[in-house]
CSV table of C-alpha atoms in Angstrom, one decimal:
chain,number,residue,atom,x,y,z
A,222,UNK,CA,-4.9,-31.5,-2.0
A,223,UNK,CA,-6.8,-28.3,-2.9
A,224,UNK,CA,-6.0,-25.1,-2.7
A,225,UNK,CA,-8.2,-23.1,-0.4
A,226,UNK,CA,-9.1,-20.3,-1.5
A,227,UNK,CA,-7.7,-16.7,-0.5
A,228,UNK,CA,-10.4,-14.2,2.2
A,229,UNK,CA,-11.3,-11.7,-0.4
A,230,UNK,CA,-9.4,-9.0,1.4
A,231,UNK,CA,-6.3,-10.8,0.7
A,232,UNK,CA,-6.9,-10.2,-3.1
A,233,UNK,CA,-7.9,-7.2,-3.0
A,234,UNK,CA,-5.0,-4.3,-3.4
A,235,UNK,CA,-5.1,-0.5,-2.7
A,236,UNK,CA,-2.8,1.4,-5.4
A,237,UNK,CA,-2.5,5.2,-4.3
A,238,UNK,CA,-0.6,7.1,-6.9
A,239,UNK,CA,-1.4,10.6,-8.4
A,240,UNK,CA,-0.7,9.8,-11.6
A,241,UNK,CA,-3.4,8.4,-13.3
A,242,UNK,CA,-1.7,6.4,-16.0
A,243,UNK,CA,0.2,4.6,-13.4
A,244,UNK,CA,-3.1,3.9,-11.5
A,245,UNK,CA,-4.2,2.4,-14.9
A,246,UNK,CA,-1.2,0.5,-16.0
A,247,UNK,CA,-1.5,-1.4,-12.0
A,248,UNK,CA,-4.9,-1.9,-12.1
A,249,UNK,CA,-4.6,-3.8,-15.4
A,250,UNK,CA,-2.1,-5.9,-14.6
A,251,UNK,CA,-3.0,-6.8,-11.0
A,252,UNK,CA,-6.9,-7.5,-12.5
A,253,UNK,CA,-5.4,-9.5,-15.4
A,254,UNK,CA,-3.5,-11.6,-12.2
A,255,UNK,CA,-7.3,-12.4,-10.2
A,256,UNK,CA,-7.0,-9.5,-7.8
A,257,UNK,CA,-10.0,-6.9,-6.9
A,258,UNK,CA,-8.3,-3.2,-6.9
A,259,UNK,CA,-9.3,0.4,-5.9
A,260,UNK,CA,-6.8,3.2,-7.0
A,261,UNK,CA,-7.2,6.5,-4.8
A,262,UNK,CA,-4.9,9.6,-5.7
A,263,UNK,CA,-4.7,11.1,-2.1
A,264,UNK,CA,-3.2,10.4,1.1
A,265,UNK,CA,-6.4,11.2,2.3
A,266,UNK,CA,-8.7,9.0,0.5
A,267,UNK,CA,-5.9,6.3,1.3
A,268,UNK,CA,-6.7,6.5,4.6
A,269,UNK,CA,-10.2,6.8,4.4
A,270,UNK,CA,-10.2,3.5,2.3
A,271,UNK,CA,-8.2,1.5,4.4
A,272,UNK,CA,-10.4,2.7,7.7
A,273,UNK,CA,-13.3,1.3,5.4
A,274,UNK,CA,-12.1,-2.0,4.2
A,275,UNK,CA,-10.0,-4.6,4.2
A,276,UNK,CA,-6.9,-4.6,2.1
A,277,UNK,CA,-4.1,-7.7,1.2
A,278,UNK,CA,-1.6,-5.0,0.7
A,279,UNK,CA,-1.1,-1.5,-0.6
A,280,UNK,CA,1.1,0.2,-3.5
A,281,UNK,CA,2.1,3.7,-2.2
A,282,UNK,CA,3.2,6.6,-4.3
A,283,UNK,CA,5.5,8.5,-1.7
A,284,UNK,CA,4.9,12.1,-3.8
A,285,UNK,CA,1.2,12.7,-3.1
A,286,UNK,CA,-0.5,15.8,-3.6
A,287,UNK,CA,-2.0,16.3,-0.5
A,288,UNK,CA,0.0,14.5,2.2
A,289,UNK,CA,3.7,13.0,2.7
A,290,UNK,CA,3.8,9.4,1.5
A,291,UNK,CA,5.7,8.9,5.0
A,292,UNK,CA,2.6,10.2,6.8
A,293,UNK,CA,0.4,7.8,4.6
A,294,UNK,CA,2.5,5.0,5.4
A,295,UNK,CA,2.5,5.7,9.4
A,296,UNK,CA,-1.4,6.1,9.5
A,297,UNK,CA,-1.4,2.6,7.3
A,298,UNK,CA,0.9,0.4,10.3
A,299,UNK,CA,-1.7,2.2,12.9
A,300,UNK,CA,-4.9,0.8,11.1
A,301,UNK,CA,-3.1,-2.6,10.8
A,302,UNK,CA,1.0,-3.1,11.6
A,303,UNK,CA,1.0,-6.2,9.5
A,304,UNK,CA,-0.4,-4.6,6.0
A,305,UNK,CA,2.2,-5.1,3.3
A,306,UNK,CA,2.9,-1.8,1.1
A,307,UNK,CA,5.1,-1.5,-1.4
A,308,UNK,CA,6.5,1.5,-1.8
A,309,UNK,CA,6.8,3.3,-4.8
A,310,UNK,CA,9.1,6.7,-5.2
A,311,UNK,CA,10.4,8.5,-8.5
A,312,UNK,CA,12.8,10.0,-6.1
A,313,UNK,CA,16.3,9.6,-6.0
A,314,UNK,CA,17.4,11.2,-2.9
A,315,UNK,CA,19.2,8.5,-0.4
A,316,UNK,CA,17.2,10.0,2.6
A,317,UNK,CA,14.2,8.9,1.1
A,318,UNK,CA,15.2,5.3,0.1
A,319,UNK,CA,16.6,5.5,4.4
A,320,UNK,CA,13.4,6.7,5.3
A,321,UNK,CA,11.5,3.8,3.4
A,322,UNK,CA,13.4,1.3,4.8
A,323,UNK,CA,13.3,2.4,8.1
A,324,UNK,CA,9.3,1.7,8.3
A,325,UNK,CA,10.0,-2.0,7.1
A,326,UNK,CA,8.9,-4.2,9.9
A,327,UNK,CA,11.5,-6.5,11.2
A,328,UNK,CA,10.9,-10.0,12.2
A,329,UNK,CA,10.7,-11.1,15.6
A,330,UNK,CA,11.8,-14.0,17.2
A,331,UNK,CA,8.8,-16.5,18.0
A,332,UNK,CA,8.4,-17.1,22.4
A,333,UNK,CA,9.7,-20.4,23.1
């Protein structure tokens, strides 16, 4: 049986972090591994991307420059609920690890 291959905006990965040797570090590896990836370093330009294209998921830096990482995150699930970000935080505080788990999406039962 073969493998069918992926849509292409299912390999292709947002990273938005404001640190550029972190941008670079992803980008390398996730390339290396077959995906296509775009590195922003605003909330802004996040959000702009992912009104523009089509993303398999999104690796969010939660300390942005511009905007919250919270508020990046809630303007993500309005584009599309089902995008999967992973967050990323150097913080330490348990109200933000709360915070970030609070916007995971739970499962729902299927309709019988």
């Amino acid at each position: 049986m073969d493998a069918e291959p992926l849509d292409s905006h299912l390999s292709s990965i947002l990273i938005v972090d404001d640190e550029p040797d972190i941008c670079l570090a992803l980008e390398d590896l996730l390339r290396h591994a077959g995906y296509t990836v775009r590195s922003v370093m605003t909330g802004r330009e996040a959000l702009h991307e992912a009104e523009q294209s089509l993303f398999g998921a999104v690796i969010l830096d939660l300390g942005l420059p511009d905007l919250s990482g919270f508020a990046v995150l809630r303007g993500l699930e309005e584009l599309d609920p089902l995008l999967p970000v992973i967050v990323l935080t150097a913080s330490v505080q348990d109200s933000v690890t709360v915070e970030s788990l609070r916007r995971v999406p739970r499962p729902t039962s299927p309709s019988l």
